[in-house]
PDB file of C-alpha atoms in Angstrom:
ATOM      1  CA  MET T  18      12.661 -30.196 -39.622  1.00  0.00           C
ATOM      2  CA  ALA T  19      13.498 -27.794 -36.443  1.00  0.00           C
ATOM      3  CA  ASP T  20      16.158 -30.871 -35.327  1.00  0.00           C
ATOM      4  CA  GLN T  21      17.398 -30.285 -38.826  1.00  0.00           C
ATOM      5  CA  ARG T  22      17.691 -26.460 -38.590  1.00  0.00           C
ATOM      6  CA  ARG T  23      19.271 -26.672 -34.868  1.00  0.00           C
ATOM      7  CA  ALA T  24      22.190 -28.963 -36.106  1.00  0.00           C
ATOM      8  CA  GLU T  25      22.592 -26.905 -38.741  1.00  0.00           C
ATOM      9  CA  ARG T  26      23.407 -23.871 -36.551  1.00  0.00           C
ATOM     10  CA  LEU T  27      26.642 -22.954 -35.870  1.00  0.00           C
ATOM     11  CA  ASP T  28      26.287 -21.408 -32.592  1.00  0.00           C
ATOM     12  CA  GLN T  29      25.014 -24.141 -30.826  1.00  0.00           C
ATOM     13  CA  PRO T  30      27.393 -27.005 -29.873  1.00  0.00           C
ATOM     14  CA  ARG T  31      26.480 -30.387 -31.687  1.00  0.00           C
ATOM     15  CA  GLU T  32      24.572 -32.384 -29.310  1.00  0.00           C
ATOM     16  CA  PRO T  33      26.560 -35.802 -28.354  1.00  0.00           C
ATOM     17  CA  GLY T  34      25.583 -38.421 -30.926  1.00  0.00           C
ATOM     18  CA  GLY T  35      24.209 -42.114 -29.977  1.00  0.00           C
ATOM     19  CA  VAL T  36      21.033 -42.247 -27.770  1.00  0.00           C
ATOM     20  CA  LYS T  37      19.100 -38.849 -27.815  1.00  0.00           C
ATOM     21  CA  LEU T  38      17.211 -38.622 -24.295  1.00  0.00           C
ATOM     22  CA  PRO T  39      13.859 -37.870 -24.293  1.00  0.00           C
ATOM     23  CA  ARG T  40      12.529 -34.147 -23.438  1.00  0.00           C
ATOM     24  CA  PHE T  41      10.278 -33.236 -21.720  1.00  0.00           C
ATOM     25  CA  ASP T  42       8.179 -30.038 -20.531  1.00  0.00           C
ATOM     26  CA  PRO T  43      10.085 -28.982 -17.283  1.00  0.00           C
ATOM     27  CA  GLU T  44       7.302 -26.559 -16.351  1.00  0.00           C
ATOM     28  CA  ALA T  45       4.687 -30.193 -16.518  1.00  0.00           C
ATOM     29  CA  PHE T  46       6.840 -32.189 -14.695  1.00  0.00           C
ATOM     30  CA  GLY T  47       7.290 -29.314 -12.300  1.00  0.00           C
ATOM     31  CA  ARG T  48       3.189 -29.157 -11.439  1.00  0.00           C
ATOM     32  CA  TRP T  49       3.257 -33.202 -11.548  1.00  0.00           C
ATOM     33  CA  SER T  50       5.737 -33.532  -8.855  1.00  0.00           C
ATOM     34  CA  GLU T  51       4.096 -30.435  -6.692  1.00  0.00           C
ATOM     35  CA  GLY T  52       0.270 -32.802  -7.071  1.00  0.00           C
ATOM     36  CA  ILE T  53       2.510 -35.673  -6.136  1.00  0.00           C
ATOM     37  CA  ALA T  54       3.877 -34.195  -3.171  1.00  0.00           C
ATOM     38  CA  ARG T  55       0.627 -32.380  -2.208  1.00  0.00           C
ATOM     39  CA  GLY T  56      -1.038 -35.828  -2.237  1.00  0.00           C
ATOM     40  CA  MET T  57       1.607 -37.316   0.097  1.00  0.00           C
ATOM     41  CA  GLY T  58       0.910 -34.394   2.333  1.00  0.00           C
ATOM     42  CA  THR T  59      -2.209 -35.031   3.465  1.00  0.00           C
ATOM     43  CA  ALA T  60      -4.221 -37.349   5.693  1.00  0.00           C
ATOM     44  CA  ASN T  61      -5.815 -39.174   3.205  1.00  0.00           C
ATOM     45  CA  PHE T  62      -3.022 -40.815   2.063  1.00  0.00           C
ATOM     46  CA  ILE T  63      -1.582 -42.088   5.127  1.00  0.00           C
ATOM     47  CA  VAL T  64      -4.824 -43.743   5.885  1.00  0.00           C
ATOM     48  CA  TYR T  65      -4.892 -45.588   2.476  1.00  0.00           C
ATOM     49  CA  MET T  66      -1.111 -46.704   3.098  1.00  0.00           C
ATOM     50  CA  THR T  67      -2.021 -47.727   6.521  1.00  0.00           C
ATOM     51  CA  VAL T  68      -5.333 -49.350   5.113  1.00  0.00           C
ATOM     52  CA  VAL T  69      -3.169 -51.443   1.872  1.00  0.00           C
ATOM     53  CA  ILE T  70       0.136 -51.848   4.183  1.00  0.00           C
ATOM     54  CA  THR T  71      -3.035 -53.720   6.711  1.00  0.00           C
ATOM     55  CA  ALA T  72      -4.678 -55.678   3.969  1.00  0.00           C
ATOM     56  CA  TRP T  73      -1.378 -56.612   2.792  1.00  0.00           C
ATOM     57  CA  PHE T  74      -0.079 -57.840   6.244  1.00  0.00           C
ATOM     58  CA  VAL T  75      -3.222 -59.999   7.318  1.00  0.00           C
ATOM     59  CA  TRP T  76      -3.627 -61.240   3.453  1.00  0.00           C
ATOM     60  CA  ASN T  77       0.160 -62.991   3.229  1.00  0.00           C
ATOM     61  CA  THR T  78      -0.277 -63.872   6.959  1.00  0.00           C
ATOM     62  CA  LEU T  79      -3.823 -65.639   7.290  1.00  0.00           C
ATOM     63  CA  ALA T  80      -4.554 -66.462   3.397  1.00  0.00           C
ATOM     64  CA  PRO T  81      -3.603 -70.098   2.209  1.00  0.00           C
ATOM     65  CA  ALA T  82       0.058 -70.575   0.927  1.00  0.00           C
ATOM     66  CA  GLN T  83      -0.671 -71.342  -2.092  1.00  0.00           C
ATOM     67  CA  LEU T  84      -2.571 -67.458  -2.199  1.00  0.00           C
ATOM     68  CA  GLN T  85      -0.012 -65.419  -0.634  1.00  0.00           C
ATOM     69  CA  PHE T  86       1.934 -63.850  -3.144  1.00  0.00           C
ATOM     70  CA  ASP T  87       4.382 -62.089  -0.678  1.00  0.00           C
ATOM     71  CA  PRO T  88       4.599 -64.105   2.358  1.00  0.00           C
ATOM     72  CA  TYR T  89       6.830 -63.664   5.851  1.00  0.00           C
ATOM     73  CA  THR T  90       9.026 -60.975   5.564  1.00  0.00           C
ATOM     74  CA  PHE T  91       7.295 -59.335   3.023  1.00  0.00           C
ATOM     75  CA  THR T  92       9.948 -58.559   1.019  1.00  0.00           C
ATOM     76  CA  PHE T  93       8.199 -57.640  -1.901  1.00  0.00           C
ATOM     77  CA  LEU T  94       6.509 -55.111   0.052  1.00  0.00           C
ATOM     78  CA  THR T  95       9.942 -53.802   1.289  1.00  0.00           C
ATOM     79  CA  LEU T  96      11.033 -53.313  -2.377  1.00  0.00           C
ATOM     80  CA  VAL T  97       7.657 -51.082  -2.616  1.00  0.00           C
ATOM     81  CA  LEU T  98       8.052 -49.472   0.183  1.00  0.00           C
ATOM     82  CA  SER T  99      11.576 -47.984  -0.697  1.00  0.00           C
ATOM     83  CA  LEU T 100      11.129 -47.339  -4.230  1.00  0.00           C
ATOM     84  CA  GLN T 101       8.165 -45.055  -2.854  1.00  0.00           C
ATOM     85  CA  ALA T 102      10.245 -43.309  -0.234  1.00  0.00           C
ATOM     86  CA  SER T 103      13.025 -43.324  -3.322  1.00  0.00           C
ATOM     87  CA  TYR T 104      10.636 -41.062  -5.369  1.00  0.00           C
ATOM     88  CA  ALA T 105       8.836 -39.202  -2.781  1.00  0.00           C
ATOM     89  CA  ALA T 106      12.123 -37.823  -1.805  1.00  0.00           C
ATOM     90  CA  PRO T 107      12.993 -35.833  -5.014  1.00  0.00           C
ATOM     91  CA  LEU T 108       9.648 -35.153  -5.783  1.00  0.00           C
ATOM     92  CA  ILE T 109       9.095 -33.670  -2.205  1.00  0.00           C
ATOM     93  CA  LEU T 110      12.379 -31.438  -2.999  1.00  0.00           C
ATOM     94  CA  LEU T 111      11.661 -30.436  -6.668  1.00  0.00           C
ATOM     95  CA  ALA T 112       7.670 -29.483  -5.118  1.00  0.00           C
ATOM     96  CA  GLN T 113      10.431 -27.238  -1.979  1.00  0.00           C
ATOM     97  CA  ASN T 114      12.112 -25.769  -4.802  1.00  0.00           C
ATOM     98  CA  ARG T 115       9.684 -24.394  -6.585  1.00  0.00           C
ATOM     99  CA  GLN T 116       7.805 -22.850  -3.583  1.00  0.00           C
ATOM    100  CA  ALA T 117      10.521 -21.535  -2.742  1.00  0.00           C
ATOM    101  CA  ASP T 118      11.177 -19.683  -6.198  1.00  0.00           C
ATOM    102  CA  ARG T 119       7.670 -18.399  -5.811  1.00  0.00           C
ATOM    103  CA  ASP T 120       8.356 -17.652  -2.198  1.00  0.00           C
ATOM    104  CA  ARG T 121      11.788 -15.675  -3.413  1.00  0.00           C
ATOM    105  CA  LEU T 122       9.831 -13.739  -6.416  1.00  0.00           C
ATOM    106  CA  ALA T 123       7.101 -12.410  -4.535  1.00  0.00           C
ATOM    107  CA  PHE T 124       9.682 -11.441  -1.769  1.00  0.00           C
ATOM    108  CA  GLU T 125      11.130 -10.118  -4.143  1.00  0.00           C
ATOM    109  CA  GLU T 126       7.911  -8.137  -5.574  1.00  0.00           C
ATOM    110  CA  ASP T 127       7.140  -7.193  -1.919  1.00  0.00           C
ATOM    111  CA  ARG T 128      10.696  -5.309  -0.980  1.00  0.00           C
ATOM    112  CA  ARG T 129      10.088  -3.595  -4.804  1.00  0.00           C
ATOM    113  CA  ARG T 130       6.867  -2.237  -3.489  1.00  0.00           C
ATOM    114  CA  ALA T 131       7.989  -1.449  -0.173  1.00  0.00           C
ATOM    115  CA  THR T 132      10.759   0.575  -1.772  1.00  0.00           C
ATOM    116  CA  ALA T 133       8.512   2.402  -3.856  1.00  0.00           C
ATOM    117  CA  GLN T 134       6.312   3.131  -0.843  1.00  0.00           C
ATOM    118  CA  LYS T 135       9.051   4.306   1.259  1.00  0.00           C
ATOM    119  CA  ALA T 136      10.001   7.041  -1.836  1.00  0.00           C
ATOM    120  CA  ASP T 137       6.291   8.015  -2.129  1.00  0.00           C
ATOM    121  CA  THR T 138       6.222   8.380   1.627  1.00  0.00           C
ATOM    122  CA  GLU T 139       9.217  10.250   1.918  1.00  0.00           C
ATOM    123  CA  TYR T 140       7.835  12.224  -1.332  1.00  0.00           C
ATOM    124  CA  LEU T 141       4.840  13.038   0.521  1.00  0.00           C
ATOM    125  CA  ALA T 142       6.814  13.968   3.511  1.00  0.00           C
ATOM    126  CA  ARG T 143       8.941  16.479   1.712  1.00  0.00           C
ATOM    127  CA  GLU T 144       5.680  18.342   0.370  1.00  0.00           C
ATOM    128  CA  ILE T 145       3.943  18.577   3.378  1.00  0.00           C
ATOM    129  CA  ALA T 146       7.549  20.126   4.735  1.00  0.00           C
ATOM    130  CA  ALA T 147       6.713  22.640   1.675  1.00  0.00           C
ATOM    131  CA  LEU T 148       3.676  23.417   2.222  1.00  0.00           C
ATOM    132  CA  ARG T 149       4.336  23.882   6.282  1.00  0.00           C
ATOM    133  CA  ILE T 150       6.467  26.195   5.185  1.00  0.00           C
ATOM    134  CA  ALA T 151       4.475  27.765   2.478  1.00  0.00           C
ATOM    135  CA  MET T 152       1.692  28.012   4.964  1.00  0.00           C
ATOM    136  CA  GLY T 153       4.029  30.265   7.528  1.00  0.00           C
ATOM    137  CA  GLU T 154       3.998  33.287   4.838  1.00  0.00           C
ATOM    138  CA  VAL T 155       0.552  33.111   4.580  1.00  0.00           C
ATOM    139  CA  ALA T 156      -2.151  35.064   6.325  1.00  0.00           C
ATOM    140  CA  THR T 157      -4.320  32.527   8.604  1.00  0.00           C
ATOM    141  CA  ARG T 158      -8.204  32.534   8.641  1.00  0.00           C
ATOM    142  CA  ASP T 159      -7.479  34.173  12.428  1.00  0.00           C
ATOM    143  CA  PHE T 160      -4.853  36.674  11.025  1.00  0.00           C
ATOM    144  CA  VAL T 161      -6.896  38.463   8.741  1.00  0.00           C
ATOM    145  CA  ARG T 162     -10.335  38.275  11.053  1.00  0.00           C
ATOM    146  CA  SER T 163      -8.088  40.100  13.284  1.00  0.00           C
ATOM    147  CA  GLU T 164      -6.883  42.645  10.379  1.00  0.00           C
ATOM    148  CA  LEU T 165     -10.627  43.377   9.588  1.00  0.00           C
ATOM    149  CA  THR T 166     -12.071  43.646  13.056  1.00  0.00           C
ATOM    150  CA  ARG T 167      -9.105  46.586  13.387  1.00  0.00           C
ATOM    151  CA  LEU T 168      -9.900  47.787   9.939  1.00  0.00           C
ATOM    152  CA  ALA T 169     -13.345  48.285  10.756  1.00  0.00           C
ATOM    153  CA  GLU T 170     -12.673  50.019  14.154  1.00  0.00           C
ATOM    154  CA  GLU T 171     -10.522  52.636  12.315  1.00  0.00           C
ATOM    155  CA  LEU T 172     -13.132  53.080   9.334  1.00  0.00           C
ATOM    156  CA  ASP T 173     -15.885  53.909  12.624  1.00  0.00           C
ATOM    157  CA  GLU T 174     -13.734  56.077  14.234  1.00  0.00           C
ATOM    158  CA  ALA T 175     -13.127  57.727  11.133  1.00  0.00           C
ATOM    159  CA  ALA T 176     -16.886  58.020  10.435  1.00  0.00           C
ATOM    160  CA  GLN T 177     -17.255  59.427  14.020  1.00  0.00           C
ATOM    161  CA  ARG T 178     -14.421  62.126  13.280  1.00  0.00           C
ATOM    162  CA  ARG T 179     -16.701  63.325   9.985  1.00  0.00           C
ATOM    163  CA  GLN T 180     -19.968  63.524  11.627  1.00  0.00           C
ATOM    164  CA  LYS T 181     -18.352  65.533  14.184  1.00  0.00           C
ATOM    165  CA  LEU T 182     -16.516  68.083  12.039  1.00  0.00           C
ATOM    166  CA  GLU T 183     -19.882  67.824  10.134  1.00  0.00           C
ATOM    167  CA  ARG T 184     -21.674  69.482  13.207  1.00  0.00           C
ATOM    168  CA  ARG T 185     -18.724  71.886  13.923  1.00  0.00           C
ATOM    169  CA  GLN T 186     -19.135  72.912  10.917  1.00  0.00           C
ATOM    170  CA  ARG T 187     -23.319  73.326  10.726  1.00  0.00           C
ATOM    171  CA  GLU T 188     -23.005  75.480  14.109  1.00  0.00           C
ATOM    172  CA  LYS T 189     -20.106  77.746  12.837  1.00  0.00           C
ATOM    173  CA  ALA T 190     -22.587  78.204   9.895  1.00  0.00           C
ATOM    174  CA  ALA T 191     -25.846  79.008  12.112  1.00  0.00           C
ATOM    175  CA  GLN T 192     -23.706  80.977  14.564  1.00  0.00           C
ATOM    176  CA  ARG T 193     -22.427  82.794  11.487  1.00  0.00           C
ATOM    177  CA  SER T 194     -25.590  83.460   9.742  1.00  0.00           C
ATOM    178  CA  GLY T 195     -28.050  83.907  12.563  1.00  0.00           C
ATOM    179  CA  GLY T 196     -25.987  85.631  15.170  1.00  0.00           C
ATOM    180  CA  GLY T 197     -27.982  83.723  17.803  1.00  0.00           C
ATOM    181  CA  GLU T 198     -27.487  80.556  19.792  1.00  0.00           C
ATOM    182  CA  PRO T 199     -27.085  76.989  17.953  1.00  0.00           C
ATOM    183  CA  LEU T 200     -29.321  74.825  16.917  1.00  0.00           C
ATOM    184  CA  ASP T 201     -30.402  72.755  20.326  1.00  0.00           C
ATOM    185  CA  GLU T 202     -29.139  69.094  18.988  1.00  0.00           C
ATOM    186  CA  PRO T 203     -29.704  66.339  20.802  1.00  0.00           C
ATOM    187  CA  ARG T 204     -26.048  65.784  22.198  1.00  0.00           C
ATOM    188  CA  ASP T 205     -24.710  62.126  22.802  1.00  0.00           C
ATOM    189  CA  ASP T 206     -20.842  60.951  24.252  1.00  0.00           C
ATOM    190  CA  LEU T 207     -19.048  62.306  21.103  1.00  0.00           C
ATOM    191  CA  ASP T 208     -19.486  65.790  22.061  1.00  0.00           C
ATOM    192  CA  GLY T 209     -17.901  65.495  25.078  1.00  0.00           C
ATOM    193  CA  ASP T 210     -14.653  65.940  22.823  1.00  0.00           C
ATOM    194  CA  LEU T 211     -16.190  68.601  20.293  1.00  0.00           C
ATOM    195  CA  ALA T 212     -16.683  70.792  23.082  1.00  0.00           C
ATOM    196  CA  GLY T 213     -12.628  70.248  23.926  1.00  0.00           C
ATOM    197  CA  ASP T 214     -11.822  70.675  20.528  1.00  0.00           C
ATOM    198  CA  ARG T 215     -14.067  73.764  20.112  1.00  0.00           C
ATOM    199  CA  ARG T 216     -11.358  77.090  20.438  1.00  0.00           C
ATOM    200  CA  PRO T 217     -12.782  80.757  20.879  1.00  0.00           C
ATOM    201  CA  GLU T 218     -12.440  82.546  17.686  1.00  0.00           C
ATOM    202  CA  GLY T 219     -10.378  85.966  17.780  1.00  0.00           C
TER     203      GLY T 219
END
């Protein structure tokens, strides 16, 4: 039924008449050829082949003449080995071609991943550079700490000035109200500039 529909299609050329060759699955044949190539490329194959050829030689040399099936010069063995070589070479080439196709696909996939990784690396490098530029305009921890220290010192100085001003005002108020000496208060190092700042009243 499928062959009939294929023959009725006008977009495909008609298959030549006569003997139709059998169709096979290239993928299955390729896997089969790779299995044979892998088997022939092992030490077991060489050992078994050596044993068979040695037994062939011994049998066709030492056995009675009526039991020898391939006497010297071993023409049938030469034919078998020639057939084996003639089939082994294309099978090995087919397996190598399939392996080359897999290697090419793997190489293309590796190149695609390397390209994507390079693009990601360049993107991250640009982002890091942008962050460094932005961090140049942001206050660092040391800068904030120094500014806080300076602000604390200014606040301490302002508090000391306020205390001196309050002390001077209390002394003036005591002099005006009592007319006597100012209160005896323990003086500290802040009172040294207080005397310098005090002006005589006219």
